[in-house]
Short mmCIF file of C-alpha atoms in Angstrom, two decimals:
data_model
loop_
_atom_site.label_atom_id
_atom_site.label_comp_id
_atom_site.label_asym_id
_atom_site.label_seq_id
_atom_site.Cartn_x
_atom_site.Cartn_y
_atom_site.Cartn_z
CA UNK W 1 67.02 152.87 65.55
CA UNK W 2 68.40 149.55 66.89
CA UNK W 3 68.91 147.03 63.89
CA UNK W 4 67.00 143.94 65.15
CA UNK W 5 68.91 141.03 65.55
CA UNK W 6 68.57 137.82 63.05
CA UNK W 7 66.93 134.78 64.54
CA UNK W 8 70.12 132.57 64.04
CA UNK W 9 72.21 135.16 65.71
CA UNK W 10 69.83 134.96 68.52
CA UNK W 11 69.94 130.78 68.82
CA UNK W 12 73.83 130.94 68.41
CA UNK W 13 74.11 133.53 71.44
CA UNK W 14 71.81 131.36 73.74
CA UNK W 15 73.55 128.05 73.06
CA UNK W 16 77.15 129.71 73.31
CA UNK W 17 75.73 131.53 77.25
CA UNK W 18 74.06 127.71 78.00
CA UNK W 19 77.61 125.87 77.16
CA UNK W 20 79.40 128.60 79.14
CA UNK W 21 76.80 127.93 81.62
CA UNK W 22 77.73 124.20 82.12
CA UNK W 23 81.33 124.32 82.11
CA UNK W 24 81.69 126.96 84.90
CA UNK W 25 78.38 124.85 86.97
CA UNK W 26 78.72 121.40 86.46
CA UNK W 27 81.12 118.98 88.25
CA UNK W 28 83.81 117.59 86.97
CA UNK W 29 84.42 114.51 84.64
CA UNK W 30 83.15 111.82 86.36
CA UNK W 31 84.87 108.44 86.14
CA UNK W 32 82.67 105.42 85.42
CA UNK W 33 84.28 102.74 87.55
CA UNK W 34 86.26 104.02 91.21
CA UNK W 35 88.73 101.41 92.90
CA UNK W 36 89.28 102.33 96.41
CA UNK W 37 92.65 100.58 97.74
CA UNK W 38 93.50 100.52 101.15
CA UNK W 39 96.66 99.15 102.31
CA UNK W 40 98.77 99.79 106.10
CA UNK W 41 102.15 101.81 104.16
CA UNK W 42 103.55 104.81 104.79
CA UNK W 43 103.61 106.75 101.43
CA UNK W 44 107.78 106.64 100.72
CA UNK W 45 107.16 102.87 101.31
CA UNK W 46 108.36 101.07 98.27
CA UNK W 47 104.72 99.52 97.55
CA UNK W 48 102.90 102.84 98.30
CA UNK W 49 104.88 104.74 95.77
CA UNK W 50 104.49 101.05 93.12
CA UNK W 51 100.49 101.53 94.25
CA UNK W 52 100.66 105.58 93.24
CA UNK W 53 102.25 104.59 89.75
CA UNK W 54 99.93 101.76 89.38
CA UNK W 55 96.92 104.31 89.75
CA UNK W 56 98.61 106.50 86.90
CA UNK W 57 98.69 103.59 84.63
CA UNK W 58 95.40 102.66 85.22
CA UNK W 59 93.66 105.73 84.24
CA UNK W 60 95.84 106.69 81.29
CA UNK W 61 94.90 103.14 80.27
CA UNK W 62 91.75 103.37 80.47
CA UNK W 63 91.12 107.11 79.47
CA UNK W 64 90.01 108.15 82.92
CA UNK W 65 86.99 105.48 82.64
CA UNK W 66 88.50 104.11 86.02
CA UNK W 67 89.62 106.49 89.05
CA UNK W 68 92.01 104.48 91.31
CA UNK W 69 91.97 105.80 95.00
CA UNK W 70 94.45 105.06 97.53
CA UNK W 71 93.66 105.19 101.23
CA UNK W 72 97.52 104.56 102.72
CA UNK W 73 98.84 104.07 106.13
CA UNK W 74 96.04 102.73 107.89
CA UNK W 75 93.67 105.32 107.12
CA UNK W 76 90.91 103.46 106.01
CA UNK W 77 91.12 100.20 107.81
CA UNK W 78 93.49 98.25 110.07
CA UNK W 79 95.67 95.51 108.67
CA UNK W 80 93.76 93.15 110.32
CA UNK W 81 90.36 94.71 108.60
CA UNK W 82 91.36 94.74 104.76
CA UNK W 83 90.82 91.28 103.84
CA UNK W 84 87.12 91.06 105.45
CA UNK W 85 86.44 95.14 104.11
CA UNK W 86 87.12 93.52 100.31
CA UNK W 87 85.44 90.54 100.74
CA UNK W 88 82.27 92.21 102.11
CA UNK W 89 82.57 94.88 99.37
CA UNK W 90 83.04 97.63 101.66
CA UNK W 91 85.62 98.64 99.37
CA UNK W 92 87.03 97.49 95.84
CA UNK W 93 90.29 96.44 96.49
CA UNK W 94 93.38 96.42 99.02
CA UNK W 95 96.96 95.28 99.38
CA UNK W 96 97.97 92.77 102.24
CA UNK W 97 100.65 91.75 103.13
CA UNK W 98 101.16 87.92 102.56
CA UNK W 99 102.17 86.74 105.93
CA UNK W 100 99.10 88.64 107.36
CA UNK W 101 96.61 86.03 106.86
CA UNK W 102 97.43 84.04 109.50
CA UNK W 103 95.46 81.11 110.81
CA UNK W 104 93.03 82.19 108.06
CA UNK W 105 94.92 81.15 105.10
CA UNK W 106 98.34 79.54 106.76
CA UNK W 107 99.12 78.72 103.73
CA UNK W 108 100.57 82.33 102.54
CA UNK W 109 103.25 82.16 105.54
CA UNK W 110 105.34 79.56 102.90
CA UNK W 111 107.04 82.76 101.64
CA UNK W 112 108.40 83.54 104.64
CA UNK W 113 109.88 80.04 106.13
CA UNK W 114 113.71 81.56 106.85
CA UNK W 115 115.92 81.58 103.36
CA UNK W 116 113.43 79.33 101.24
CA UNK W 117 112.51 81.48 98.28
CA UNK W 118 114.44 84.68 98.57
CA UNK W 119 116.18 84.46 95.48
CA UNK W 120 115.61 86.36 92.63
CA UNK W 121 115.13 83.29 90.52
CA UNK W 122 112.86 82.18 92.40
CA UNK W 123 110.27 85.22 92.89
CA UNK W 124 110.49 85.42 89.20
CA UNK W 125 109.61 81.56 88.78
CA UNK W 126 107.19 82.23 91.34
CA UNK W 127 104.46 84.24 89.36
CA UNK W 128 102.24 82.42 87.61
CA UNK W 129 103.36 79.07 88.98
CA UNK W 130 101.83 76.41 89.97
CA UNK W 131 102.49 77.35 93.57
CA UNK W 132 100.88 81.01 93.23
CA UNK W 133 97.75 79.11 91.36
CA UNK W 134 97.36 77.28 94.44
CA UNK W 135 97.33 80.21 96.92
CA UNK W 136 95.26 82.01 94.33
CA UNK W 137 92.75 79.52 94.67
CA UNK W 138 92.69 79.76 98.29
CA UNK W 139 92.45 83.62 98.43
CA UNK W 140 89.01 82.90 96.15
CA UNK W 141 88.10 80.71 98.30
CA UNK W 142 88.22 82.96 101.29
CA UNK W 143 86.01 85.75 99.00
CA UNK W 144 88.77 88.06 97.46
CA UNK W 145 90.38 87.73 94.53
CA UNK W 146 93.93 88.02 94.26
CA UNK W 147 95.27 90.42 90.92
CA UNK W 148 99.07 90.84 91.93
CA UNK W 149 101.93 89.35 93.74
CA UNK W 150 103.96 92.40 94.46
CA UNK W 151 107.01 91.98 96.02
CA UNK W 152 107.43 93.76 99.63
CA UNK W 153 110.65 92.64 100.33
CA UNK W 154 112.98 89.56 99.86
CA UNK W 155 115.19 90.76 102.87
CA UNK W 156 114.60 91.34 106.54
CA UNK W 157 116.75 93.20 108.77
CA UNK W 158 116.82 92.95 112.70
CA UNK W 159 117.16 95.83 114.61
CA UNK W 160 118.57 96.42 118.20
CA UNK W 161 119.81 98.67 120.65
CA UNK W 162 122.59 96.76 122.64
CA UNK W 163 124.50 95.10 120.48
CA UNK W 164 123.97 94.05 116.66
CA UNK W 165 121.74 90.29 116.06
CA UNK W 166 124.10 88.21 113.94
CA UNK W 167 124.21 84.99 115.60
CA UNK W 168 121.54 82.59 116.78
CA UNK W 169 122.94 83.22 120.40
CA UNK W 170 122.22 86.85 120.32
CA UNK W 171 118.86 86.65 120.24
CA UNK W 172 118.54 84.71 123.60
CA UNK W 173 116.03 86.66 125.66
CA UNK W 174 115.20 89.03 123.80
CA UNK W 175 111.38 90.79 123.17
CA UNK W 176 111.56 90.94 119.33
CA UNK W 177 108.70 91.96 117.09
CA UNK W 178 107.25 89.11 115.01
CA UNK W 179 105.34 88.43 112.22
CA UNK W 180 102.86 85.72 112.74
CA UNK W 181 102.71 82.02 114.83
CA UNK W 182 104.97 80.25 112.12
CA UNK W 183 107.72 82.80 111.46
CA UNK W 184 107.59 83.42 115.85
CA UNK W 185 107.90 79.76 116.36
CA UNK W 186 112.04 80.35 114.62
CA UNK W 187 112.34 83.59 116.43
CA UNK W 188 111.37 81.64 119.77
CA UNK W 189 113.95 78.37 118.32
CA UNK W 190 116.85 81.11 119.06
CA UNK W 191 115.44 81.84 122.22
CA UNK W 192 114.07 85.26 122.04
CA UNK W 193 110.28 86.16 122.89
CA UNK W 194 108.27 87.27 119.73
CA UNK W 195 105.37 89.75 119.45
CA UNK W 196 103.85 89.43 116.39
CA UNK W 197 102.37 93.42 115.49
CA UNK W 198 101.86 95.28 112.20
CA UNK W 199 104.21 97.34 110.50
CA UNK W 200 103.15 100.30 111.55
CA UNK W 201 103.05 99.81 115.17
CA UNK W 202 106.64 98.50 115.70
CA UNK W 203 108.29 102.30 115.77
CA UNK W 204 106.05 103.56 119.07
CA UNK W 205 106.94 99.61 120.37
CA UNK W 206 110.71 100.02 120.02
CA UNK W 207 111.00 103.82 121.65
CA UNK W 208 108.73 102.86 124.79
CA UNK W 209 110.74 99.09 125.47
CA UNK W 210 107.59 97.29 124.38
CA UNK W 211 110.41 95.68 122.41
CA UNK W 212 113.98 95.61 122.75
CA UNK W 213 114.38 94.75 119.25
CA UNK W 214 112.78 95.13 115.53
CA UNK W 215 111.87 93.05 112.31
CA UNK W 216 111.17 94.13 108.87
CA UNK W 217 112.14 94.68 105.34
CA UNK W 218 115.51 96.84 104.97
CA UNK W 219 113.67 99.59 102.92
CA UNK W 220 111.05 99.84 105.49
CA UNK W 221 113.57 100.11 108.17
CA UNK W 222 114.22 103.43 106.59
CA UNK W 223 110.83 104.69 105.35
CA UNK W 224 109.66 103.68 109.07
CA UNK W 225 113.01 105.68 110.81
CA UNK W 226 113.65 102.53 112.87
CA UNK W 227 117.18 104.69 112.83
CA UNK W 228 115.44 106.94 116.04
CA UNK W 229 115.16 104.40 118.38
CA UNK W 230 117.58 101.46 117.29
CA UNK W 231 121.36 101.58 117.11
CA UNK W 232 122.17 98.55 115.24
CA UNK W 233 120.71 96.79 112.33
CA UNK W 234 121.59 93.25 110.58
CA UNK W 235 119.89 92.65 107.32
CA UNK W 236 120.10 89.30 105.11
CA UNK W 237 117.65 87.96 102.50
CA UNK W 238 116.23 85.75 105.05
CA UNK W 239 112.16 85.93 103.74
CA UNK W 240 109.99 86.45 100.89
CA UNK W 241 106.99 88.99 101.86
CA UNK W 242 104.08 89.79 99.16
CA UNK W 243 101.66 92.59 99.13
CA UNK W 244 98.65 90.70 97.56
CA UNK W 245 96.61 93.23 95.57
CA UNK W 246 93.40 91.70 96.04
CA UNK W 247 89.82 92.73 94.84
CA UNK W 248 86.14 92.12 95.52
CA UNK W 249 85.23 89.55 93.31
CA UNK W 250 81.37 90.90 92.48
CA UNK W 251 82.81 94.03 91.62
CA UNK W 252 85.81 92.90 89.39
CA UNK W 253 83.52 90.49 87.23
CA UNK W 254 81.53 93.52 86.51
CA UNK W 255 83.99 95.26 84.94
CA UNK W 256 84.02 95.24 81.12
CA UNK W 257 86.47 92.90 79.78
CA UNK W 258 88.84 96.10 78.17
CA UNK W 259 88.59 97.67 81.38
CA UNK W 260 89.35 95.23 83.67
CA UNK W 261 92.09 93.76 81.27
CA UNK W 262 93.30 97.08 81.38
CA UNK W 263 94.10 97.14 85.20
CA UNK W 264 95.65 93.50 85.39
CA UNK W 265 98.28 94.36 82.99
CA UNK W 266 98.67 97.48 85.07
CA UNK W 267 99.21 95.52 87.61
CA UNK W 268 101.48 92.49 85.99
CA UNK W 269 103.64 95.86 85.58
CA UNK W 270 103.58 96.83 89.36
CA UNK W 271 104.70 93.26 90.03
CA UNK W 272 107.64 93.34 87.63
CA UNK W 273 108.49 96.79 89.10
CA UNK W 274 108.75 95.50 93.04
CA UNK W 275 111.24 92.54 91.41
CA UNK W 276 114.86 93.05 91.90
CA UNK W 277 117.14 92.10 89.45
CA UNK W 278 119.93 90.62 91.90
CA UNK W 279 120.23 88.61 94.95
CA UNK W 280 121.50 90.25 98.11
CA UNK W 281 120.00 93.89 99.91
CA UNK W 282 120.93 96.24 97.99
CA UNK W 283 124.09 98.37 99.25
CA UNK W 284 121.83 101.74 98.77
CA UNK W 285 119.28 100.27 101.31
CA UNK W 286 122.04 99.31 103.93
CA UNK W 287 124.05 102.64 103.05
CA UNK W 288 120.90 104.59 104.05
CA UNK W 289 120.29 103.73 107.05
CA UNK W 290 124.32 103.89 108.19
CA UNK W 291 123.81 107.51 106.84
CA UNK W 292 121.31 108.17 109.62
CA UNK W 293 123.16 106.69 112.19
CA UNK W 294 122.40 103.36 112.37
CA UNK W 295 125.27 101.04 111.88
CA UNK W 296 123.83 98.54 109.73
CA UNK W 297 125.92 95.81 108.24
CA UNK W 298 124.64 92.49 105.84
CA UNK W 299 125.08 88.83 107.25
CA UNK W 300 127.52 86.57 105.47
CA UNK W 301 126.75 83.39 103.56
CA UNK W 302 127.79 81.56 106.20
CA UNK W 303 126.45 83.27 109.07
CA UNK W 304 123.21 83.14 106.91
CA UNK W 305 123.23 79.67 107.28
CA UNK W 306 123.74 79.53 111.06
CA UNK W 307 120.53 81.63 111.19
CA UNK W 308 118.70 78.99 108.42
CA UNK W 309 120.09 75.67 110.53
CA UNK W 310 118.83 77.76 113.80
CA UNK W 311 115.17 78.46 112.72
CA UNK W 312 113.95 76.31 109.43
CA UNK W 313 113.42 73.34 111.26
CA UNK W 314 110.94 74.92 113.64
CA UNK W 315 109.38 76.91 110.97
CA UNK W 316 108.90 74.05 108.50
CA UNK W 317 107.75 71.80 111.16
CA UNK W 318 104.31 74.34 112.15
CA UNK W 319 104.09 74.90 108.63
CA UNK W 320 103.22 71.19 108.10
CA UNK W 321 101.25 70.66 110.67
CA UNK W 322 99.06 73.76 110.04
CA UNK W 323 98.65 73.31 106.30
CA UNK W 324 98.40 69.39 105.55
CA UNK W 325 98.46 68.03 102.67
CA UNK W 326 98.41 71.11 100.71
CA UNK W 327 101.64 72.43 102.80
CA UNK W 328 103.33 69.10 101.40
CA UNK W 329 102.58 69.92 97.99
CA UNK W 330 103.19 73.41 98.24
CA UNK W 331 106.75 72.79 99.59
CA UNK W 332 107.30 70.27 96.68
CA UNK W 333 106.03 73.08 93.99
CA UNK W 334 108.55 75.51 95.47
CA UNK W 335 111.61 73.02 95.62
CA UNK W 336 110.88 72.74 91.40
CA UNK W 337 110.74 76.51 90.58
#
């Protein structure tokens, strides 16, 4: 004769078979707030691998309350796309790089007029001036809001395939990939014939003679393997470029305060991360792309300035008369840091 079970026995059994139940059926932990972040980088660039840390941070911060997702390399949107897909709240949040806002906001491009800011001293002065405050305000204004200046580069190497750019003269002629109407008008001041394009369209540019010769940060040189298709490369701290980490403003002032306190220090950290901690490209950067076969060498102090004397004039000049009077002011802010 079968001894008949006790009630409690019985109510312990079922609840043990309905727990079992849910954690083999139901979905995973989900997280309560998702930040989507598009941004144009390959993922060994230096910002796409800052990005992937600053995701880490973010959840361990906030206990997996927020789920940071990163749509890289153009997946998601275009370059050109990201500001207007934040803005519009097609997505949370995305990373753009400074001198990409164009005629939009003209006043970004300051950071790049040829060997203004590129010191260390001065990126570091930079953040939280009131310069950035300024360019803050006009990101707002423009419907994103910006969370992070992270440092993309404060060099800028030129790459070609007959015969290395160090001189003013050498660029006479030549189709040259640019970066937008202000930096172009210097490139153009030397005599060569600039085509402003993203990042990641320069490569297929340079190996079909779209271009005879290249433009970008050192490290991106490399993570883009401008080594293929150029033989010579001459890199100099000649700009300041920013990836903005901007957000949808609706969406970040509905955050709870912990939680969204929780992801600007995250990203005050990414910021001090992309910050070098001495003038000059770094010898690893250069010695990188000589070890692929490029033969890569870093201008001189005074052939920097032949390069400055050759293009600031231009640059400084459509700067001025694109952004009066807060160019004016802006220039004035920088000259203090």
């Amino acid at each position: 004769m079968t001894k008949p079970t006790a009630p409690w026995a019985t109510s312990r059994r079922s609840a043990l078979i309905a727990l079992t139940a849910l954690a083999l059926g139901s979905p995973a932990f989900a997280a309560d707030y998702t930040m989507r972040i598009s941004h144009q980088f390959p993922p060994t660039h230096h910002t796409a691998v800052n990005l992937d840390q600053f995701a880490k941070e973010v959840k361990d911060a906030t206990q997996g309350r927020v789920e940071v997702q990163i749509f890289g390399a153009a997946q998601l949107f275009k370059p050109n796309q990201n500001h207007p897909a934040v803005a519009s709240g097609k997505v949370e949040a995305a990373a753009i790089l400074s001198f990409q806002w164009g005629g939009t906001i003209p006043e970004m491009s300051v950071t790049i007029i040829p060997y203004l800011m590129t010191s260390v001293a001065k990126q570091k002065a930079f953040i939280g001036s009131e310069a950035s405050k300024l360019l803050d305000a006009k990101m707002e204004a423009r419907g994103v809001r910006n969370i992070a200046w992270i440092v993309d580069t404060n060099d800028g190497i030129f790459t070609s395939t007959s015969k290395p750019l160090v001189a003013p003269a050498d660029f006479a002629g030549l189709k040259i990939r640019g970066l937008n109407k202000l930096f172009d008008a210097g490139l153009s001041a030397m005599g060569a014939a600039p085509s402003a394009m993203p990042g990641s369209e320069v490569y297929q540019a340079l190996q079909t003679g779209v271009l005879d010769a290249g433009f970008t940060g050192a490290k991106a040189a490399y993570s883009r393997k401008f080594y293929e298709v150029q033989k010579f490369g001459v890199a100099s701290n000649i700009i300041l470029a920013y990836d903005n980490l901007v957000v949808n403003p609706a969406w970040w002032n509905g955050l709870p305060s912990d939680v969204r306190g929780a992801i600007q220090k995250a990203a005050d950290r990414a910021v001090q991360r992309s910050i070098r901690t001495r003038d000059g490209v770094p010898v690893e950067d250069i010695k990188a792309l000589n070890d692929n076969g490029m033969k890569t060498v870093a201008l001189t102090r005074a052939q920097e300035k032949a390069m400055a004397d050759a293009m600031q004039p231009a640059v400084k000049k459509d700067f001025l008369s694109a952004t009066a009077p807060d160019g004016v002011k802006l220039l004035e802010m920088i000259d203090r840091l």
